[in-house]
Amino acid sequence: MRSPPIPEMATQEVQLSETLAHLKTESDTLKGKLEEERAKLHDVELHQVAEKVEGLGQFVMKTRRTLKGHGNKVLCMDWCKDKRRIVSSSQDGKVIVWDAFTTNKEHAVTMPCTWVMACAYAPSGCAVACGGLDNKCSVYPLSLDKNENLAAKKKSVAMHTNYLSACSFTNSDMQILTSSGDGTCALWDVESGQLLQSFHGHAADVLCLDLAPSETGNTFVSGGCDKKANVWDMRSGQCIQSFETHESDINNSSEADREVAIYSKESIIFGVSSVDFSLSGRLLFGGYNDYTINVWDVLKGTRVSILFGHENRVSTLRVSPDGTAFCTGSWDHTLRTWA
Amino acid sequence: MVTSAMTPTTNSPEALAESQEVLANAQLFERGCPKAAMSSKMQSSGSIAQARRTVQQLRLEASIERIKVSKASSDLMRYCGEHAKNDPLLMGIPASENPFKDKKPCTVL
């Protein structure tokens, strides 16, 4: 044990460690209170309440289209609002825009890095955003001229200090939300590249995010390696609610954002790389590391279907904007649409 | 048609270090799902600032109104019920109405 050189410093050190001890006590007390409250509210399980709900019948869903063209693992995909176009990104460094009806490739960009882990379609359908190991999120306006070099118009929007794990446009082409291995999420202005809001609170890499679906959407959820799912207010940068993923209880904040409660259910599914809900929220589709897709009845907590087709891990899954189909991307280099 | 966007390579020490880091990251990812294995932030629990932030955050969360699971559950059930008929994957729609179910791909005129 080292002795401080000056008596005043000894007092300071003691004061510092007292404050730290106080803070620790307070945080332990608060955590205890939160757990107590949650336990009190946990009066029943969802599937018990849903007992009287009619069960779902048999589902026949199969691969309707297979999109081939990536040279390596598909890591991410997103739908265009026109319900037919899809953007996908891959470990091979390519970002491809497809017409999912015809399976034609409409655009392709080679990124200067491999492992393009995130991609997103702009609401207008006129641009795509992507990023990954380059720690950035870049926006590429899509040109109608097939011969035009898309890379020439590339705009670097977001800069993180570690890999980009996910990105999403907000309600307009003007703002992008990003999450990163540096443990933060951030909201950016696309035109100027300016950071509008940053979201700190995860203790480790943030892996995914999703915006609340309302038109006036001001909240989003992020999930991280710290096993937490955090709900954020985009205007203030505050974390409004936090879920530990080993719990399966459903706690709603008084924001009455129903989707928040639904996301906490992700905790009971393991080995899944990506999930998405059907339009009504009744079905939950999960893409798994065992190459399958499992379809769950959210209310009853039971599995309704397993879908086979991919020849490697399913890495990304999204339901189309009008809910008529969903698309999966896989480490087998392909994408498939299912309906 | 694939368009290529290659940034010019530089041989500066910084560029070299950066590309080595990217390569190291890529190698980590190659070993399997990187997301569970990598954690790039180690927080020192002795930090006062960190402890203050934690307490502030917990105070905020403790002040949020919560509802019972039974209430949340019935809200969820009602939501699902109200939107069920508009959910094509749930209800199933005839093949003629689902462009993905067409045997022939659509042609854009």
CSV table of C-alpha atoms in Angstrom, one decimal:
chain,number,residue,atom,x,y,z
A,1,MET,CA,0.0,0.0,0.0
A,2,ARG,CA,1.6,3.3,-1.1
A,3,SER,CA,1.5,6.2,1.3
A,4,PRO,CA,0.6,9.6,-0.2
A,5,PRO,CA,3.4,12.2,-0.2
A,6,ILE,CA,1.4,15.0,1.3
A,7,PRO,CA,-1.3,14.9,4.0
A,8,GLU,CA,-3.8,17.0,2.0
A,9,MET,CA,-3.6,14.4,-0.8
A,10,ALA,CA,-4.5,11.7,1.7
A,11,THR,CA,-7.7,13.5,2.7
A,12,GLN,CA,-8.5,14.0,-1.0
A,13,GLU,CA,-8.1,10.4,-1.7
A,14,VAL,CA,-10.3,9.4,1.2
A,15,GLN,CA,-12.9,11.9,0.1
A,16,LEU,CA,-12.9,10.5,-3.5
A,17,SER,CA,-13.2,6.9,-2.3
A,18,GLU,CA,-16.1,7.9,0.1
A,19,THR,CA,-17.9,9.5,-2.8
A,20,LEU,CA,-17.4,6.4,-4.9
A,21,ALA,CA,-18.7,4.3,-2.1
A,22,HIS,CA,-21.7,6.5,-1.7
A,23,LEU,CA,-22.4,6.3,-5.4
A,24,LYS,CA,-22.0,2.6,-5.4
A,25,THR,CA,-24.5,2.2,-2.5
A,26,GLU,CA,-27.0,4.5,-4.2
A,27,SER,CA,-26.7,2.6,-7.5
A,28,ASP,CA,-27.1,-0.7,-5.7
A,29,THR,CA,-30.2,0.6,-3.9
A,30,LEU,CA,-31.7,1.9,-7.1
A,31,LYS,CA,-31.1,-1.4,-8.9
A,32,GLY,CA,-32.7,-3.3,-6.0
A,33,LYS,CA,-35.7,-1.0,-6.2
A,34,LEU,CA,-36.1,-1.4,-9.9
A,35,GLU,CA,-35.9,-5.2,-9.6
A,36,GLU,CA,-38.6,-5.1,-6.9
A,37,GLU,CA,-40.9,-2.9,-8.9
A,38,ARG,CA,-40.5,-5.1,-12.0
A,39,ALA,CA,-41.2,-8.2,-9.9
A,40,LYS,CA,-44.4,-6.6,-8.6
A,41,LEU,CA,-45.6,-5.8,-12.0
A,42,HIS,CA,-44.9,-9.2,-13.4
A,43,ASP,CA,-48.2,-10.6,-12.4
A,44,VAL,CA,-48.7,-12.9,-15.3
A,45,GLU,CA,-47.0,-14.2,-18.5
A,46,LEU,CA,-48.1,-13.0,-21.9
A,47,HIS,CA,-48.9,-16.5,-23.1
A,48,GLN,CA,-51.2,-17.0,-20.2
A,49,VAL,CA,-53.2,-13.9,-21.0
A,50,ALA,CA,-53.2,-15.0,-24.6
A,51,GLU,CA,-54.6,-18.5,-23.9
A,52,LYS,CA,-58.0,-17.6,-25.3
A,53,VAL,CA,-56.6,-16.3,-28.5
A,54,GLU,CA,-57.2,-18.5,-31.5
A,55,GLY,CA,-54.2,-20.6,-32.4
A,56,LEU,CA,-52.5,-20.1,-35.7
A,57,GLY,CA,-52.9,-22.7,-38.4
A,58,GLN,CA,-50.3,-24.3,-40.6
A,59,PHE,CA,-48.1,-21.9,-42.5
A,60,VAL,CA,-46.8,-22.7,-45.9
A,61,MET,CA,-44.0,-20.4,-46.7
A,62,LYS,CA,-41.1,-21.1,-49.0
A,63,THR,CA,-38.4,-19.5,-51.0
A,64,ARG,CA,-39.9,-17.5,-53.9
A,65,ARG,CA,-36.7,-15.9,-55.2
A,66,THR,CA,-33.0,-16.5,-54.7
A,67,LEU,CA,-30.7,-13.6,-55.3
A,68,LYS,CA,-27.2,-14.7,-56.3
A,69,GLY,CA,-24.3,-12.5,-57.0
A,70,HIS,CA,-22.4,-11.8,-53.8
A,71,GLY,CA,-19.0,-13.4,-53.7
A,72,ASN,CA,-19.0,-13.9,-49.9
A,73,LYS,CA,-21.2,-13.8,-46.8
A,74,VAL,CA,-24.2,-11.6,-47.0
A,75,LEU,CA,-24.2,-9.5,-43.8
A,76,CYS,CA,-27.1,-7.1,-44.1
A,77,MET,CA,-30.1,-6.2,-46.2
A,78,ASP,CA,-32.8,-3.6,-46.3
A,79,TRP,CA,-36.0,-3.1,-48.3
A,80,CYS,CA,-36.9,-0.1,-50.4
A,81,LYS,CA,-40.3,1.5,-49.6
A,82,ASP,CA,-41.4,0.5,-53.1
A,83,LYS,CA,-41.6,-3.1,-51.7
A,84,ARG,CA,-39.7,-4.6,-54.5
A,85,ARG,CA,-36.1,-3.3,-54.3
A,86,ILE,CA,-33.6,-4.6,-51.9
A,87,VAL,CA,-30.1,-3.4,-50.9
A,88,SER,CA,-27.6,-5.9,-49.6
A,89,SER,CA,-24.0,-5.8,-48.4
A,90,SER,CA,-21.4,-8.4,-48.0
A,91,GLN,CA,-18.1,-9.5,-46.6
A,92,ASP,CA,-16.8,-9.2,-50.2
A,93,GLY,CA,-17.0,-5.4,-49.9
A,94,LYS,CA,-19.9,-5.1,-52.4
A,95,VAL,CA,-23.2,-3.4,-51.9
A,96,ILE,CA,-25.8,-4.5,-54.5
A,97,VAL,CA,-29.3,-3.1,-55.2
A,98,TRP,CA,-31.7,-5.8,-56.5
A,99,ASP,CA,-35.1,-5.9,-58.0
A,100,ALA,CA,-36.5,-8.7,-55.9
A,101,PHE,CA,-39.3,-9.5,-58.3
A,102,THR,CA,-37.1,-10.1,-61.3
A,103,THR,CA,-33.9,-10.9,-59.4
A,104,ASN,CA,-32.0,-8.4,-61.6
A,105,LYS,CA,-29.1,-6.4,-60.1
A,106,GLU,CA,-29.7,-2.7,-60.6
A,107,HIS,CA,-26.7,-1.2,-59.0
A,108,ALA,CA,-23.5,-2.4,-57.5
A,109,VAL,CA,-20.8,-0.5,-55.5
A,110,THR,CA,-17.5,-1.8,-54.3
A,111,MET,CA,-16.6,-0.4,-50.9
A,112,PRO,CA,-13.0,0.3,-50.0
A,113,CYS,CA,-13.3,-2.1,-47.1
A,114,THR,CA,-14.5,-5.7,-46.7
A,115,TRP,CA,-17.1,-6.7,-44.1
A,116,VAL,CA,-19.8,-4.2,-45.0
A,117,MET,CA,-21.9,-5.0,-42.0
A,118,ALA,CA,-24.6,-2.4,-42.4
A,119,CYS,CA,-26.7,-1.1,-45.2
A,120,ALA,CA,-30.0,0.8,-45.5
A,121,TYR,CA,-32.3,2.1,-48.1
A,122,ALA,CA,-33.3,5.7,-48.0
A,123,PRO,CA,-37.1,6.3,-47.6
A,124,SER,CA,-37.2,8.1,-51.0
A,125,GLY,CA,-35.6,5.1,-52.7
A,126,CYS,CA,-33.0,7.4,-54.2
A,127,ALA,CA,-30.0,6.5,-52.1
A,128,VAL,CA,-28.5,3.8,-50.0
A,129,ALA,CA,-26.2,4.0,-47.0
A,130,CYS,CA,-23.6,1.5,-45.9
A,131,GLY,CA,-20.6,0.9,-43.8
A,132,GLY,CA,-18.6,-1.6,-41.8
A,133,LEU,CA,-15.0,-2.0,-40.9
A,134,ASP,CA,-14.2,1.4,-42.4
A,135,ASN,CA,-15.9,2.8,-39.2
A,136,LYS,CA,-17.9,5.1,-41.4
A,137,CYS,CA,-21.4,5.3,-42.8
A,138,SER,CA,-21.5,6.5,-46.4
A,139,VAL,CA,-24.4,7.5,-48.5
A,140,TYR,CA,-24.6,6.7,-52.3
A,141,PRO,CA,-27.2,8.4,-54.4
A,142,LEU,CA,-28.6,6.0,-56.8
A,143,SER,CA,-28.5,7.0,-60.4
A,144,LEU,CA,-30.9,6.0,-63.2
A,145,ASP,CA,-27.9,6.0,-65.5
A,146,LYS,CA,-26.5,2.5,-65.2
A,147,ASN,CA,-23.2,3.6,-66.5
A,148,GLU,CA,-22.6,6.2,-64.0
A,149,ASN,CA,-20.0,5.5,-61.4
A,150,LEU,CA,-21.9,5.5,-58.1
A,151,ALA,CA,-18.7,5.7,-56.1
A,152,ALA,CA,-18.0,9.2,-57.5
A,153,LYS,CA,-21.0,10.7,-55.7
A,154,LYS,CA,-20.3,9.0,-52.4
A,155,LYS,CA,-20.9,11.0,-49.3
A,156,SER,CA,-19.2,10.1,-46.0
A,157,VAL,CA,-21.7,10.9,-43.3
A,158,ALA,CA,-20.9,9.2,-40.1
A,159,MET,CA,-17.5,8.6,-38.4
A,160,HIS,CA,-17.1,6.3,-35.5
A,161,THR,CA,-14.0,5.1,-33.8
A,162,ASN,CA,-14.8,1.5,-34.4
A,163,TYR,CA,-16.8,-0.7,-36.9
A,164,LEU,CA,-20.2,0.4,-38.0
A,165,SER,CA,-22.7,-2.4,-37.0
A,166,ALA,CA,-26.0,-0.9,-38.2
A,167,CYS,CA,-27.5,2.1,-39.9
A,168,SER,CA,-30.9,3.3,-40.6
A,169,PHE,CA,-32.5,6.4,-42.2
A,170,THR,CA,-35.0,8.1,-40.0
A,171,ASN,CA,-38.3,9.3,-41.5
A,172,SER,CA,-36.5,11.2,-44.2
A,173,ASP,CA,-33.4,11.0,-46.4
A,174,MET,CA,-31.9,13.8,-44.4
A,175,GLN,CA,-30.9,11.9,-41.2
A,176,ILE,CA,-29.2,8.7,-40.5
A,177,LEU,CA,-29.0,6.7,-37.2
A,178,THR,CA,-25.9,4.6,-36.7
A,179,SER,CA,-24.6,2.1,-34.1
A,180,SER,CA,-21.0,1.1,-33.7
A,181,GLY,CA,-18.5,-1.2,-32.1
A,182,ASP,CA,-17.3,1.9,-30.2
A,183,GLY,CA,-20.3,1.5,-27.9
A,184,THR,CA,-22.3,4.5,-29.1
A,185,CYS,CA,-25.2,5.3,-31.4
A,186,ALA,CA,-25.4,8.5,-33.2
A,187,LEU,CA,-27.8,10.6,-35.3
A,188,TRP,CA,-26.3,12.5,-38.3
A,189,ASP,CA,-27.3,15.1,-40.8
A,190,VAL,CA,-26.7,13.5,-44.2
A,191,GLU,CA,-26.1,16.8,-46.1
A,192,SER,CA,-23.5,18.3,-43.8
A,193,GLY,CA,-22.2,15.1,-42.1
A,194,GLN,CA,-22.8,16.9,-38.8
A,195,LEU,CA,-23.3,14.9,-35.7
A,196,LEU,CA,-26.8,15.9,-34.4
A,197,GLN,CA,-27.0,13.7,-31.3
A,198,SER,CA,-24.9,11.0,-29.7
A,199,PHE,CA,-26.2,8.2,-27.5
A,200,HIS,CA,-24.0,6.9,-24.7
A,201,GLY,CA,-24.9,4.2,-22.3
A,202,HIS,CA,-23.9,0.9,-23.7
A,203,ALA,CA,-20.9,-0.6,-21.9
A,204,ALA,CA,-19.7,-2.5,-25.0
A,205,ASP,CA,-20.2,-2.8,-28.7
A,206,VAL,CA,-23.7,-1.9,-30.0
A,207,LEU,CA,-24.7,-4.4,-32.6
A,208,CYS,CA,-28.1,-3.4,-33.8
A,209,LEU,CA,-30.8,-0.7,-33.7
A,210,ASP,CA,-34.4,-0.3,-34.8
A,211,LEU,CA,-36.6,2.8,-35.0
A,212,ALA,CA,-40.0,2.8,-33.4
A,213,PRO,CA,-42.5,2.6,-36.3
A,214,SER,CA,-44.7,5.6,-35.6
A,215,GLU,CA,-44.8,8.5,-38.1
A,216,THR,CA,-43.6,11.0,-35.4
A,217,GLY,CA,-41.0,8.4,-34.4
A,218,ASN,CA,-38.8,9.8,-31.8
A,219,THR,CA,-37.5,6.7,-30.2
A,220,PHE,CA,-35.3,3.8,-31.1
A,221,VAL,CA,-34.0,0.6,-29.6
A,222,SER,CA,-30.4,-0.5,-29.6
A,223,GLY,CA,-28.9,-3.9,-28.6
A,224,GLY,CA,-25.4,-4.5,-27.5
A,225,CYS,CA,-22.7,-6.9,-26.4
A,226,ASP,CA,-23.4,-5.7,-22.9
A,227,LYS,CA,-26.6,-7.8,-23.1
A,228,LYS,CA,-28.7,-4.7,-22.8
A,229,ALA,CA,-31.5,-3.5,-25.1
A,230,ASN,CA,-31.7,0.3,-24.6
A,231,VAL,CA,-34.6,2.5,-25.6
A,232,TRP,CA,-33.5,6.1,-26.5
A,233,ASP,CA,-35.2,9.4,-27.0
A,234,MET,CA,-33.7,10.8,-30.2
A,235,ARG,CA,-34.4,14.4,-29.3
A,236,SER,CA,-32.6,14.4,-25.9
A,237,GLY,CA,-30.1,11.6,-26.3
A,238,GLN,CA,-31.4,10.1,-23.1
A,239,CYS,CA,-31.7,6.4,-22.5
A,240,ILE,CA,-35.4,6.1,-21.4
A,241,GLN,CA,-35.4,2.4,-20.6
A,242,SER,CA,-33.0,-0.5,-20.5
A,243,PHE,CA,-33.7,-4.2,-20.7
A,244,GLU,CA,-31.3,-7.0,-19.5
A,245,THR,CA,-31.6,-9.7,-22.1
A,246,HIS,CA,-31.6,-12.6,-19.7
A,247,GLU,CA,-35.0,-11.5,-18.4
A,248,SER,CA,-38.2,-12.3,-20.2
A,249,ASP,CA,-40.5,-10.0,-18.5
A,250,ILE,CA,-42.4,-7.3,-20.3
A,251,ASN,CA,-42.2,-3.8,-18.8
A,252,ASN,CA,-43.8,-0.9,-20.6
A,253,SER,CA,-42.8,2.6,-20.1
A,254,SER,CA,-45.7,5.0,-19.9
A,255,GLU,CA,-44.8,6.1,-23.4
A,256,ALA,CA,-47.1,3.2,-24.3
A,257,ASP,CA,-44.8,2.3,-27.2
A,258,ARG,CA,-46.0,-1.2,-27.8
A,259,GLU,CA,-43.1,-2.1,-29.9
A,260,VAL,CA,-40.8,-1.6,-26.9
A,261,ALA,CA,-42.5,-4.3,-25.0
A,262,ILE,CA,-42.4,-6.6,-28.0
A,263,TYR,CA,-38.6,-6.2,-28.4
A,264,SER,CA,-38.0,-7.4,-24.9
A,265,LYS,CA,-39.2,-10.8,-26.1
A,266,GLU,CA,-36.1,-11.2,-28.2
A,267,SER,CA,-34.4,-12.2,-25.0
A,268,ILE,CA,-36.0,-15.7,-25.0
A,269,ILE,CA,-34.7,-16.7,-28.3
A,270,PHE,CA,-31.0,-17.7,-28.5
A,271,GLY,CA,-28.7,-18.5,-31.4
A,272,VAL,CA,-30.6,-16.1,-33.5
A,273,SER,CA,-28.8,-13.5,-35.6
A,274,SER,CA,-31.7,-11.4,-36.7
A,275,VAL,CA,-35.4,-11.0,-36.1
A,276,ASP,CA,-38.4,-9.1,-37.5
A,277,PHE,CA,-42.1,-9.0,-36.9
A,278,SER,CA,-44.9,-9.5,-39.4
A,279,LEU,CA,-47.1,-6.4,-39.9
A,280,SER,CA,-49.5,-7.1,-37.1
A,281,GLY,CA,-46.8,-8.2,-34.7
A,282,ARG,CA,-48.4,-11.6,-34.3
A,283,LEU,CA,-45.6,-13.5,-36.1
A,284,LEU,CA,-41.9,-13.2,-35.2
A,285,PHE,CA,-39.4,-14.4,-37.8
A,286,GLY,CA,-35.9,-15.4,-36.6
A,287,GLY,CA,-32.9,-16.1,-38.7
A,288,TYR,CA,-30.6,-18.6,-37.0
A,289,ASN,CA,-27.0,-19.8,-36.9
A,290,ASP,CA,-28.2,-23.3,-37.7
A,291,TYR,CA,-29.2,-22.1,-41.2
A,292,THR,CA,-33.0,-22.2,-40.5
A,293,ILE,CA,-35.7,-19.6,-40.1
A,294,ASN,CA,-38.1,-20.1,-37.2
A,295,VAL,CA,-41.5,-18.5,-37.2
A,296,TRP,CA,-43.0,-17.8,-33.8
A,297,ASP,CA,-46.4,-17.0,-32.5
A,298,VAL,CA,-45.6,-13.9,-30.4
A,299,LEU,CA,-48.7,-14.1,-28.2
A,300,LYS,CA,-48.6,-17.8,-27.4
A,301,GLY,CA,-44.8,-18.1,-27.3
A,302,THR,CA,-44.8,-21.2,-29.5
A,303,ARG,CA,-43.1,-22.0,-32.8
A,304,VAL,CA,-45.4,-22.3,-35.8
A,305,SER,CA,-42.9,-23.2,-38.5
A,306,ILE,CA,-39.3,-23.9,-39.4
A,307,LEU,CA,-38.1,-22.9,-42.9
A,308,PHE,CA,-35.1,-24.5,-44.6
A,309,GLY,CA,-33.2,-23.4,-47.6
A,310,HIS,CA,-30.1,-21.6,-46.8
A,311,GLU,CA,-26.9,-23.5,-46.8
A,312,ASN,CA,-25.2,-21.5,-44.1
A,313,ARG,CA,-26.0,-19.2,-41.2
A,314,VAL,CA,-28.8,-16.7,-41.7
A,315,SER,CA,-27.3,-13.3,-40.9
A,316,THR,CA,-30.0,-10.8,-41.7
A,317,LEU,CA,-33.8,-10.9,-42.0
A,318,ARG,CA,-36.4,-8.2,-42.8
A,319,VAL,CA,-40.1,-8.2,-43.6
A,320,SER,CA,-41.1,-6.2,-46.6
A,321,PRO,CA,-42.7,-2.8,-46.1
A,322,ASP,CA,-46.2,-4.1,-47.1
A,323,GLY,CA,-45.7,-7.3,-45.2
A,324,THR,CA,-46.2,-9.6,-48.2
A,325,ALA,CA,-42.9,-11.3,-47.9
A,326,PHE,CA,-39.7,-11.3,-46.0
A,327,CYS,CA,-36.1,-11.5,-47.2
A,328,THR,CA,-33.1,-13.2,-45.6
A,329,GLY,CA,-29.4,-12.9,-46.3
A,330,SER,CA,-27.0,-15.7,-45.5
A,331,TRP,CA,-23.3,-16.6,-45.1
A,332,ASP,CA,-24.1,-18.9,-48.1
A,333,HIS,CA,-23.6,-15.8,-50.3
A,334,THR,CA,-27.3,-15.6,-51.3
A,335,LEU,CA,-30.5,-13.7,-50.4
A,336,ARG,CA,-33.9,-15.4,-50.5
A,337,THR,CA,-37.4,-13.9,-50.4
A,338,TRP,CA,-40.0,-16.0,-48.7
A,339,ALA,CA,-43.8,-15.8,-48.9
B,1,MET,CA,-22.2,-4.3,-63.8
B,2,VAL,CA,-19.8,-3.7,-61.0
B,3,THR,CA,-18.3,-0.3,-60.5
B,4,SER,CA,-15.1,-0.1,-58.7
B,5,ALA,CA,-14.2,2.5,-56.1
B,6,MET,CA,-10.7,2.0,-55.0
B,7,THR,CA,-9.1,4.5,-52.8
B,8,PRO,CA,-5.4,5.3,-53.5
B,9,THR,CA,-3.1,3.3,-51.3
B,10,THR,CA,-0.5,5.1,-49.3
B,11,ASN,CA,2.5,3.6,-47.7
B,12,SER,CA,2.7,5.9,-44.7
B,13,PRO,CA,3.1,4.3,-41.3
B,14,GLU,CA,-0.4,5.5,-40.3
B,15,ALA,CA,-2.0,3.9,-43.3
B,16,LEU,CA,0.0,0.7,-42.7
B,17,ALA,CA,-1.1,0.6,-39.0
B,18,GLU,CA,-4.7,1.3,-40.0
B,19,SER,CA,-4.8,-1.4,-42.6
B,20,GLN,CA,-3.1,-3.8,-40.1
B,21,GLU,CA,-5.9,-3.1,-37.6
B,22,VAL,CA,-8.5,-3.6,-40.2
B,23,LEU,CA,-6.9,-6.9,-41.1
B,24,ALA,CA,-6.8,-8.0,-37.5
B,25,ASN,CA,-10.4,-7.1,-37.1
B,26,ALA,CA,-11.2,-9.1,-40.3
B,27,GLN,CA,-9.4,-12.1,-38.9
B,28,LEU,CA,-11.4,-11.9,-35.7
B,29,PHE,CA,-14.6,-11.8,-37.7
B,30,GLU,CA,-13.4,-14.8,-39.7
B,31,ARG,CA,-13.4,-17.0,-36.7
B,32,GLY,CA,-17.1,-17.0,-36.4
B,33,CYS,CA,-19.8,-14.7,-35.3
B,34,PRO,CA,-17.8,-11.8,-34.0
B,35,LYS,CA,-20.5,-10.1,-32.2
B,36,ALA,CA,-20.5,-12.2,-29.1
B,37,ALA,CA,-16.7,-12.4,-28.8
B,38,MET,CA,-15.6,-8.9,-29.3
B,39,SER,CA,-16.0,-6.2,-26.7
B,40,SER,CA,-13.9,-3.2,-27.5
B,41,LYS,CA,-14.8,-1.1,-24.4
B,42,MET,CA,-13.5,-1.9,-20.9
B,43,GLN,CA,-15.0,0.4,-18.4
B,44,SER,CA,-13.0,1.0,-15.2
B,45,SER,CA,-15.4,0.6,-12.4
B,46,GLY,CA,-13.4,2.9,-10.2
B,47,SER,CA,-14.2,5.9,-12.2
B,48,ILE,CA,-16.3,8.5,-10.3
B,49,ALA,CA,-17.7,10.0,-13.5
B,50,GLN,CA,-18.9,6.6,-14.6
B,51,ALA,CA,-20.5,5.9,-11.3
B,52,ARG,CA,-22.3,9.3,-11.3
B,53,ARG,CA,-23.6,8.5,-14.8
B,54,THR,CA,-24.9,5.1,-13.7
B,55,VAL,CA,-26.7,6.6,-10.7
B,56,GLN,CA,-28.2,9.4,-12.9
B,57,GLN,CA,-29.4,6.8,-15.4
B,58,LEU,CA,-30.9,4.5,-12.7
B,59,ARG,CA,-32.7,7.5,-11.1
B,60,LEU,CA,-34.2,8.3,-14.5
B,61,GLU,CA,-35.3,4.7,-15.0
B,62,ALA,CA,-36.7,4.4,-11.5
B,63,SER,CA,-38.9,7.5,-12.2
B,64,ILE,CA,-40.6,6.0,-15.2
B,65,GLU,CA,-44.1,4.9,-14.8
B,66,ARG,CA,-44.6,1.2,-15.4
B,67,ILE,CA,-47.7,-0.9,-16.1
B,68,LYS,CA,-48.4,-4.4,-15.1
B,69,VAL,CA,-47.6,-7.2,-17.5
B,70,SER,CA,-51.2,-8.2,-17.6
B,71,LYS,CA,-52.1,-4.8,-18.9
B,72,ALA,CA,-49.2,-4.7,-21.4
B,73,SER,CA,-50.2,-8.2,-22.6
B,74,SER,CA,-53.8,-7.2,-23.3
B,75,ASP,CA,-52.5,-4.1,-25.1
B,76,LEU,CA,-50.3,-6.4,-27.2
B,77,MET,CA,-53.1,-8.8,-27.9
B,78,ARG,CA,-55.4,-6.0,-28.9
B,79,TYR,CA,-52.8,-4.5,-31.2
B,80,CYS,CA,-52.2,-7.9,-32.9
B,81,GLY,CA,-56.0,-8.5,-33.2
B,82,GLU,CA,-56.6,-5.1,-34.8
B,83,HIS,CA,-53.9,-5.4,-37.3
B,84,ALA,CA,-54.2,-9.1,-38.1
B,85,LYS,CA,-56.4,-8.7,-41.1
B,86,ASN,CA,-53.9,-6.4,-42.7
B,87,ASP,CA,-51.0,-8.8,-42.3
B,88,PRO,CA,-50.5,-10.7,-45.5
B,89,LEU,CA,-48.0,-13.2,-44.1
B,90,LEU,CA,-50.4,-14.0,-41.3
B,91,MET,CA,-53.6,-14.2,-43.2
B,92,GLY,CA,-52.2,-15.5,-46.5
B,93,ILE,CA,-53.2,-13.8,-49.6
B,94,PRO,CA,-54.0,-15.4,-52.9
B,95,ALA,CA,-51.1,-16.1,-55.2
B,96,SER,CA,-52.6,-13.8,-57.8
B,97,GLU,CA,-52.3,-10.9,-55.4
B,98,ASN,CA,-48.8,-11.6,-54.1
B,99,PRO,CA,-46.1,-10.6,-56.7
B,100,PHE,CA,-43.7,-12.9,-55.0
B,101,LYS,CA,-45.9,-15.9,-55.5
B,102,ASP,CA,-46.1,-15.5,-59.2
B,103,LYS,CA,-44.5,-18.3,-61.0
B,104,LYS,CA,-43.3,-16.0,-63.8
B,105,PRO,CA,-41.3,-13.0,-62.8
B,106,CYS,CA,-43.0,-9.6,-63.4
B,107,THR,CA,-41.8,-7.6,-66.2
B,108,VAL,CA,-41.6,-3.9,-65.9
B,109,LEU,CA,-43.1,-2.2,-69.0
